[in-house]
PDB file of C-alpha atoms in Angstrom:
ATOM      1  CA  UNK P1118      -7.510  -9.158   0.957  1.00  0.00           C
ATOM      2  CA  UNK P1119     -10.687  -9.081  -0.796  1.00  0.00           C
ATOM      3  CA  UNK P1120     -10.885  -9.798  -4.661  1.00  0.00           C
ATOM      4  CA  UNK P1121      -9.638 -12.135  -7.290  1.00  0.00           C
ATOM      5  CA  UNK P1122      -5.877 -13.710  -7.647  1.00  0.00           C
ATOM      6  CA  UNK P1123      -5.845 -11.295 -10.864  1.00  0.00           C
ATOM      7  CA  UNK P1124      -7.107  -8.431  -8.994  1.00  0.00           C
ATOM      8  CA  UNK P1125      -5.178  -8.502  -6.875  1.00  0.00           C
ATOM      9  CA  UNK P1126      -1.875  -9.039  -8.594  1.00  0.00           C
ATOM     10  CA  UNK P1127      -2.712  -5.863 -10.997  1.00  0.00           C
ATOM     11  CA  UNK P1128      -3.553  -3.462  -7.985  1.00  0.00           C
ATOM     12  CA  UNK P1129      -0.291  -4.455  -7.016  1.00  0.00           C
ATOM     13  CA  UNK P1130       0.821  -3.326 -10.169  1.00  0.00           C
ATOM     14  CA  UNK P1131      -0.102  -0.346 -10.197  1.00  0.00           C
ATOM     15  CA  UNK P1132       0.552   0.973  -5.988  1.00  0.00           C
ATOM     16  CA  UNK P1133       3.993  -0.498  -7.369  1.00  0.00           C
ATOM     17  CA  UNK P1134       4.363   1.706 -10.958  1.00  0.00           C
ATOM     18  CA  UNK P1135       3.146   5.016  -8.337  1.00  0.00           C
ATOM     19  CA  UNK P1136       5.538   4.131  -5.644  1.00  0.00           C
ATOM     20  CA  UNK P1137       8.547   3.638  -8.354  1.00  0.00           C
ATOM     21  CA  UNK P1138       7.652   7.250 -10.050  1.00  0.00           C
ATOM     22  CA  UNK P1139       7.026   8.545  -6.960  1.00  0.00           C
ATOM     23  CA  UNK P1140      10.826   7.940  -5.836  1.00  0.00           C
ATOM     24  CA  UNK P1141      11.885   9.439  -9.234  1.00  0.00           C
ATOM     25  CA  UNK P1142      10.839  12.842  -7.282  1.00  0.00           C
ATOM     26  CA  UNK P1143      13.706  12.469  -4.175  1.00  0.00           C
ATOM     27  CA  UNK P1144      16.935  14.552  -3.815  1.00  0.00           C
ATOM     28  CA  UNK P1145      18.356  11.073  -5.113  1.00  0.00           C
ATOM     29  CA  UNK P1146      22.454  13.119  -3.546  1.00  0.00           C
ATOM     30  CA  UNK P1147      20.655  13.107  -0.077  1.00  0.00           C
ATOM     31  CA  UNK P1148      19.167   9.818  -0.219  1.00  0.00           C
ATOM     32  CA  UNK P1149      23.166   8.739  -1.409  1.00  0.00           C
ATOM     33  CA  UNK P1150      24.250  10.346   1.523  1.00  0.00           C
ATOM     34  CA  UNK P1151      21.842   9.530   3.925  1.00  0.00           C
ATOM     35  CA  UNK P1152      22.246   5.924   3.325  1.00  0.00           C
ATOM     36  CA  UNK P1153      26.170   6.421   2.036  1.00  0.00           C
ATOM     37  CA  UNK P1154      25.625   4.697  -1.210  1.00  0.00           C
ATOM     38  CA  UNK P1155      27.536   3.686  -4.360  1.00  0.00           C
ATOM     39  CA  UNK P1156      26.453   5.529  -7.405  1.00  0.00           C
ATOM     40  CA  UNK P1157      26.630   6.017 -11.387  1.00  0.00           C
ATOM     41  CA  UNK P1158      25.306   8.372 -13.329  1.00  0.00           C
ATOM     42  CA  UNK P1159      21.982   5.555 -13.763  1.00  0.00           C
ATOM     43  CA  UNK P1160      21.959   3.617 -11.282  1.00  0.00           C
ATOM     44  CA  UNK P1161      21.335   3.844  -7.084  1.00  0.00           C
ATOM     45  CA  UNK P1162      23.853   0.565  -5.960  1.00  0.00           C
ATOM     46  CA  UNK P1163      22.154  -1.289  -2.151  1.00  0.00           C
ATOM     47  CA  UNK P1164      22.137  -4.152  -0.639  1.00  0.00           C
ATOM     48  CA  UNK P1165      18.598  -6.211   0.265  1.00  0.00           C
ATOM     49  CA  UNK P1166      18.160  -8.711   2.197  1.00  0.00           C
ATOM     50  CA  UNK P1167      21.254 -11.104   1.280  1.00  0.00           C
ATOM     51  CA  UNK P1168      21.553  -9.547  -2.826  1.00  0.00           C
ATOM     52  CA  UNK P1169      22.609  -7.507  -4.843  1.00  0.00           C
ATOM     53  CA  UNK P1170      20.104  -4.863  -5.641  1.00  0.00           C
ATOM     54  CA  UNK P1171      20.431  -1.135  -7.979  1.00  0.00           C
ATOM     55  CA  UNK P1172      17.705   1.164  -8.556  1.00  0.00           C
ATOM     56  CA  UNK P1173      16.955   3.187 -12.160  1.00  0.00           C
ATOM     57  CA  UNK P1174      17.742   6.799 -11.607  1.00  0.00           C
ATOM     58  CA  UNK P1175      15.644   7.397 -14.311  1.00  0.00           C
ATOM     59  CA  UNK P1176      13.058   5.471 -13.548  1.00  0.00           C
ATOM     60  CA  UNK P1177      12.805   4.106 -10.908  1.00  0.00           C
ATOM     61  CA  UNK P1178      13.587   0.569 -11.624  1.00  0.00           C
ATOM     62  CA  UNK P1179      15.096  -2.289 -10.108  1.00  0.00           C
ATOM     63  CA  UNK P1180      16.840  -4.968 -10.404  1.00  0.00           C
ATOM     64  CA  UNK P1181      18.049  -7.713  -8.356  1.00  0.00           C
ATOM     65  CA  UNK P1182      22.099  -9.572  -8.896  1.00  0.00           C
ATOM     66  CA  UNK P1183      21.532 -12.823 -10.225  1.00  0.00           C
ATOM     67  CA  UNK P1184      23.548 -16.105 -12.065  1.00  0.00           C
ATOM     68  CA  UNK P1185      23.297 -14.746 -14.866  1.00  0.00           C
ATOM     69  CA  UNK P1186      22.999 -10.927 -14.355  1.00  0.00           C
ATOM     70  CA  UNK P1187      20.916  -7.834 -13.924  1.00  0.00           C
ATOM     71  CA  UNK P1188      17.461  -9.590 -13.624  1.00  0.00           C
ATOM     72  CA  UNK P1189      14.043  -7.501 -13.665  1.00  0.00           C
ATOM     73  CA  UNK P1190      12.924  -6.445  -9.914  1.00  0.00           C
ATOM     74  CA  UNK P1191       9.538  -5.000  -9.758  1.00  0.00           C
ATOM     75  CA  UNK P1192       7.284  -7.324  -7.705  1.00  0.00           C
ATOM     76  CA  UNK P1193       5.004  -5.811  -5.344  1.00  0.00           C
ATOM     77  CA  UNK P1194       6.312  -6.754  -1.817  1.00  0.00           C
ATOM     78  CA  UNK P1195      10.119  -5.393  -3.339  1.00  0.00           C
ATOM     79  CA  UNK P1196       9.652  -2.282  -4.769  1.00  0.00           C
ATOM     80  CA  UNK P1197       7.406  -1.080  -1.559  1.00  0.00           C
ATOM     81  CA  UNK P1198       9.424  -2.085   1.006  1.00  0.00           C
ATOM     82  CA  UNK P1199      12.671  -1.034  -0.474  1.00  0.00           C
ATOM     83  CA  UNK P1200      12.439   2.734  -1.749  1.00  0.00           C
ATOM     84  CA  UNK P1201      10.330   2.938   1.991  1.00  0.00           C
ATOM     85  CA  UNK P1202      14.041   1.970   3.011  1.00  0.00           C
ATOM     86  CA  UNK P1203      15.320   3.715   0.461  1.00  0.00           C
ATOM     87  CA  UNK P1204      13.834   7.038   1.115  1.00  0.00           C
ATOM     88  CA  UNK P1205      12.123   6.826   4.717  1.00  0.00           C
ATOM     89  CA  UNK P1206      14.611   5.885   7.072  1.00  0.00           C
ATOM     90  CA  UNK P1207      15.724   8.639   9.547  1.00  0.00           C
ATOM     91  CA  UNK P1208      19.144  10.257   8.717  1.00  0.00           C
ATOM     92  CA  UNK P1209      19.760   9.780  11.975  1.00  0.00           C
ATOM     93  CA  UNK P1210      18.909   5.655  12.552  1.00  0.00           C
ATOM     94  CA  UNK P1211      20.640   3.316  15.017  1.00  0.00           C
ATOM     95  CA  UNK P1212      20.010  -0.056  16.365  1.00  0.00           C
ATOM     96  CA  UNK P1213      20.591  -1.215  20.239  1.00  0.00           C
ATOM     97  CA  UNK P1214      20.714  -5.097  19.626  1.00  0.00           C
ATOM     98  CA  UNK P1215      17.441  -5.737  21.357  1.00  0.00           C
ATOM     99  CA  UNK P1216      14.483  -7.346  19.534  1.00  0.00           C
ATOM    100  CA  UNK P1217      11.156  -7.014  19.737  1.00  0.00           C
ATOM    101  CA  UNK P1218       7.959  -8.836  18.364  1.00  0.00           C
ATOM    102  CA  UNK P1219       6.199  -7.278  14.772  1.00  0.00           C
ATOM    103  CA  UNK P1220       3.104  -7.354  16.550  1.00  0.00           C
ATOM    104  CA  UNK P1221       4.203  -5.091  19.568  1.00  0.00           C
ATOM    105  CA  UNK P1222       4.841  -2.015  16.949  1.00  0.00           C
ATOM    106  CA  UNK P1223       1.103  -1.981  15.528  1.00  0.00           C
ATOM    107  CA  UNK P1224      -2.711  -2.276  16.940  1.00  0.00           C
ATOM    108  CA  UNK P1225      -4.192  -5.085  18.319  1.00  0.00           C
ATOM    109  CA  UNK P1226      -6.339  -6.193  14.827  1.00  0.00           C
ATOM    110  CA  UNK P1227      -2.730  -6.643  13.484  1.00  0.00           C
ATOM    111  CA  UNK P1228      -2.432  -9.571  16.392  1.00  0.00           C
ATOM    112  CA  UNK P1229      -5.118 -11.171  16.125  1.00  0.00           C
ATOM    113  CA  UNK P1230      -4.705 -11.359  12.269  1.00  0.00           C
ATOM    114  CA  UNK P1231      -1.498 -13.464  13.680  1.00  0.00           C
ATOM    115  CA  UNK P1232      -2.792 -16.051  15.619  1.00  0.00           C
ATOM    116  CA  UNK P1233      -4.769 -18.188  12.920  1.00  0.00           C
ATOM    117  CA  UNK P1234      -2.755 -21.204  11.519  1.00  0.00           C
ATOM    118  CA  UNK P1235       0.278 -20.958   9.728  1.00  0.00           C
ATOM    119  CA  UNK P1236       0.727 -22.412   7.064  1.00  0.00           C
ATOM    120  CA  UNK P1237       3.808 -21.553   6.106  1.00  0.00           C
ATOM    121  CA  UNK P1238       5.335 -22.268   9.813  1.00  0.00           C
ATOM    122  CA  UNK P1239       3.993 -25.637   9.236  1.00  0.00           C
ATOM    123  CA  UNK P1240       5.840 -26.157   5.651  1.00  0.00           C
ATOM    124  CA  UNK P1241       8.796 -25.117   8.854  1.00  0.00           C
ATOM    125  CA  UNK P1242       8.140 -27.971  11.107  1.00  0.00           C
ATOM    126  CA  UNK P1243       7.597 -30.299   7.448  1.00  0.00           C
ATOM    127  CA  UNK P1244      10.717 -29.887   6.638  1.00  0.00           C
ATOM    128  CA  UNK P1245      13.196 -28.139   8.763  1.00  0.00           C
ATOM    129  CA  UNK P1246      16.392 -28.789   7.456  1.00  0.00           C
ATOM    130  CA  UNK P1247      15.413 -27.084   3.544  1.00  0.00           C
ATOM    131  CA  UNK P1248      13.673 -24.422   5.794  1.00  0.00           C
ATOM    132  CA  UNK P1249      17.820 -23.961   7.858  1.00  0.00           C
ATOM    133  CA  UNK P1250      19.413 -24.290   4.152  1.00  0.00           C
ATOM    134  CA  UNK P1251      17.073 -21.621   2.685  1.00  0.00           C
ATOM    135  CA  UNK P1252      17.858 -18.786   5.874  1.00  0.00           C
ATOM    136  CA  UNK P1253      21.299 -19.921   5.288  1.00  0.00           C
ATOM    137  CA  UNK P1254      21.460 -19.301   1.438  1.00  0.00           C
ATOM    138  CA  UNK P1255      20.039 -16.020   2.381  1.00  0.00           C
ATOM    139  CA  UNK P1256      22.396 -14.741   4.264  1.00  0.00           C
ATOM    140  CA  UNK P1257      21.501 -15.511   7.559  1.00  0.00           C
ATOM    141  CA  UNK P1258      22.543 -16.832  11.117  1.00  0.00           C
ATOM    142  CA  UNK P1259      21.441 -18.080  13.809  1.00  0.00           C
ATOM    143  CA  UNK P1260      20.306 -17.618  17.341  1.00  0.00           C
ATOM    144  CA  UNK P1261      19.331 -19.341  20.288  1.00  0.00           C
ATOM    145  CA  UNK P1262      15.726 -17.907  22.045  1.00  0.00           C
ATOM    146  CA  UNK P1263      13.037 -20.762  19.943  1.00  0.00           C
ATOM    147  CA  UNK P1264      13.310 -24.388  18.327  1.00  0.00           C
ATOM    148  CA  UNK P1265      15.330 -23.046  15.713  1.00  0.00           C
ATOM    149  CA  UNK P1266      15.419 -19.385  14.993  1.00  0.00           C
ATOM    150  CA  UNK P1267      17.307 -17.082  12.766  1.00  0.00           C
ATOM    151  CA  UNK P1268      18.024 -13.575  11.798  1.00  0.00           C
ATOM    152  CA  UNK P1269      17.895 -12.576   8.138  1.00  0.00           C
ATOM    153  CA  UNK P1270      19.977  -9.538   6.683  1.00  0.00           C
ATOM    154  CA  UNK P1271      17.338  -7.482   5.031  1.00  0.00           C
ATOM    155  CA  UNK P1272      19.061  -3.369   4.742  1.00  0.00           C
ATOM    156  CA  UNK P1273      22.715  -2.243   5.325  1.00  0.00           C
ATOM    157  CA  UNK P1274      22.835  -3.595   9.504  1.00  0.00           C
ATOM    158  CA  UNK P1275      18.808  -3.974  10.099  1.00  0.00           C
ATOM    159  CA  UNK P1276      17.940  -7.460  10.442  1.00  0.00           C
ATOM    160  CA  UNK P1277      14.078  -9.194  10.983  1.00  0.00           C
ATOM    161  CA  UNK P1278      14.489 -12.564  13.098  1.00  0.00           C
ATOM    162  CA  UNK P1279      12.026 -15.794  12.477  1.00  0.00           C
ATOM    163  CA  UNK P1280      11.554 -17.365  15.364  1.00  0.00           C
ATOM    164  CA  UNK P1281       9.632 -20.674  15.505  1.00  0.00           C
ATOM    165  CA  UNK P1282       8.542 -23.590  17.515  1.00  0.00           C
ATOM    166  CA  UNK P1283       8.104 -26.883  16.919  1.00  0.00           C
ATOM    167  CA  UNK P1284       4.034 -28.041  16.843  1.00  0.00           C
ATOM    168  CA  UNK P1285       2.563 -30.854  18.383  1.00  0.00           C
ATOM    169  CA  UNK P1286      -0.735 -32.860  18.940  1.00  0.00           C
ATOM    170  CA  UNK P1287      -2.478 -29.681  20.578  1.00  0.00           C
ATOM    171  CA  UNK P1288      -0.999 -27.026  19.806  1.00  0.00           C
ATOM    172  CA  UNK P1289       0.005 -25.975  15.806  1.00  0.00           C
ATOM    173  CA  UNK P1290       3.622 -24.921  15.184  1.00  0.00           C
ATOM    174  CA  UNK P1291       4.694 -20.923  15.864  1.00  0.00           C
ATOM    175  CA  UNK P1292       6.981 -18.794  13.842  1.00  0.00           C
ATOM    176  CA  UNK P1293       7.190 -15.098  14.960  1.00  0.00           C
ATOM    177  CA  UNK P1294       9.134 -12.715  13.932  1.00  0.00           C
ATOM    178  CA  UNK P1295      11.082 -10.009  15.394  1.00  0.00           C
ATOM    179  CA  UNK P1296      12.887  -6.987  14.619  1.00  0.00           C
ATOM    180  CA  UNK P1297      15.179  -4.306  16.734  1.00  0.00           C
ATOM    181  CA  UNK P1298      13.565  -1.652  18.560  1.00  0.00           C
ATOM    182  CA  UNK P1299      13.722   0.877  16.632  1.00  0.00           C
ATOM    183  CA  UNK P1300      12.862  -0.561  13.346  1.00  0.00           C
ATOM    184  CA  UNK P1301      10.498   2.221  12.900  1.00  0.00           C
ATOM    185  CA  UNK P1302      14.214   4.460  12.431  1.00  0.00           C
ATOM    186  CA  UNK P1303      14.250   2.605   9.509  1.00  0.00           C
ATOM    187  CA  UNK P1304      10.749   1.143   8.319  1.00  0.00           C
ATOM    188  CA  UNK P1305       7.081   2.300   8.657  1.00  0.00           C
ATOM    189  CA  UNK P1306       4.798  -0.505  10.318  1.00  0.00           C
ATOM    190  CA  UNK P1307       3.362  -1.805   7.705  1.00  0.00           C
ATOM    191  CA  UNK P1308       6.082  -2.268   5.384  1.00  0.00           C
ATOM    192  CA  UNK P1309       6.911  -4.593   7.918  1.00  0.00           C
ATOM    193  CA  UNK P1310       3.706  -7.110   6.736  1.00  0.00           C
ATOM    194  CA  UNK P1311       5.111  -6.915   3.101  1.00  0.00           C
ATOM    195  CA  UNK P1312       9.049  -7.307   3.807  1.00  0.00           C
ATOM    196  CA  UNK P1313       7.271 -10.063   5.703  1.00  0.00           C
ATOM    197  CA  UNK P1314       5.518 -11.588   2.925  1.00  0.00           C
ATOM    198  CA  UNK P1315       8.698 -10.608   0.376  1.00  0.00           C
ATOM    199  CA  UNK P1316      10.353 -13.232   3.331  1.00  0.00           C
ATOM    200  CA  UNK P1317       8.459 -15.895   3.173  1.00  0.00           C
ATOM    201  CA  UNK P1318       7.861 -16.652  -0.269  1.00  0.00           C
ATOM    202  CA  UNK P1319      12.410 -15.631  -1.414  1.00  0.00           C
ATOM    203  CA  UNK P1320      12.083 -19.159   1.771  1.00  0.00           C
ATOM    204  CA  UNK P1321       9.418 -20.715   0.313  1.00  0.00           C
ATOM    205  CA  UNK P1322      11.327 -20.202  -3.316  1.00  0.00           C
ATOM    206  CA  UNK P1323      14.483 -21.945  -1.764  1.00  0.00           C
ATOM    207  CA  UNK P1324      12.056 -24.420   0.221  1.00  0.00           C
ATOM    208  CA  UNK P1325      11.593 -25.793  -3.083  1.00  0.00           C
ATOM    209  CA  UNK P1326       7.966 -24.423  -3.137  1.00  0.00           C
ATOM    210  CA  UNK P1327       6.749 -22.141  -6.809  1.00  0.00           C
TER     211      UNK P1327
END
């Protein structure tokens, strides 16, 4: 992505505000029925990446439950991922229980991007215990199939899997993100990348990185 960090941050704030405004055009009673949401006059309540969230029905603002009560949660990746899941997941959505590599949902362009050096994979290699503790703190469950593998809840029954293989002198450490084969019934392909960015940031913070 081009642009200075400041420009990017400003653009993210604008996109987040637009998404929250768009949400207000949706039939909220329809969303409550479709997703079987808990709701009151002021808020819709849902789960997202192992935390409780609520969405303001009049403004579209997001809040996350924290240790000291509800906290503002209008970051770009949170807003765009969660509103996509709430508003655009299909009525007839269901999971198959089979994992599929995220790049296989999309096109070759993203696949080539995934092959670069991966600082997050290097962080996992250097601190595997911190990584596993961070996954567990987000409601994750251990999986088999790689040197380290975790399934992290995203939204209702939808999860994401992280498969990690250690590097050596010859090969860099590798990290792959997998979704259920039917993930596109829940989330758009582009939004998967927002979800992964949010997850990486959340795991790094829990691993002690700013």
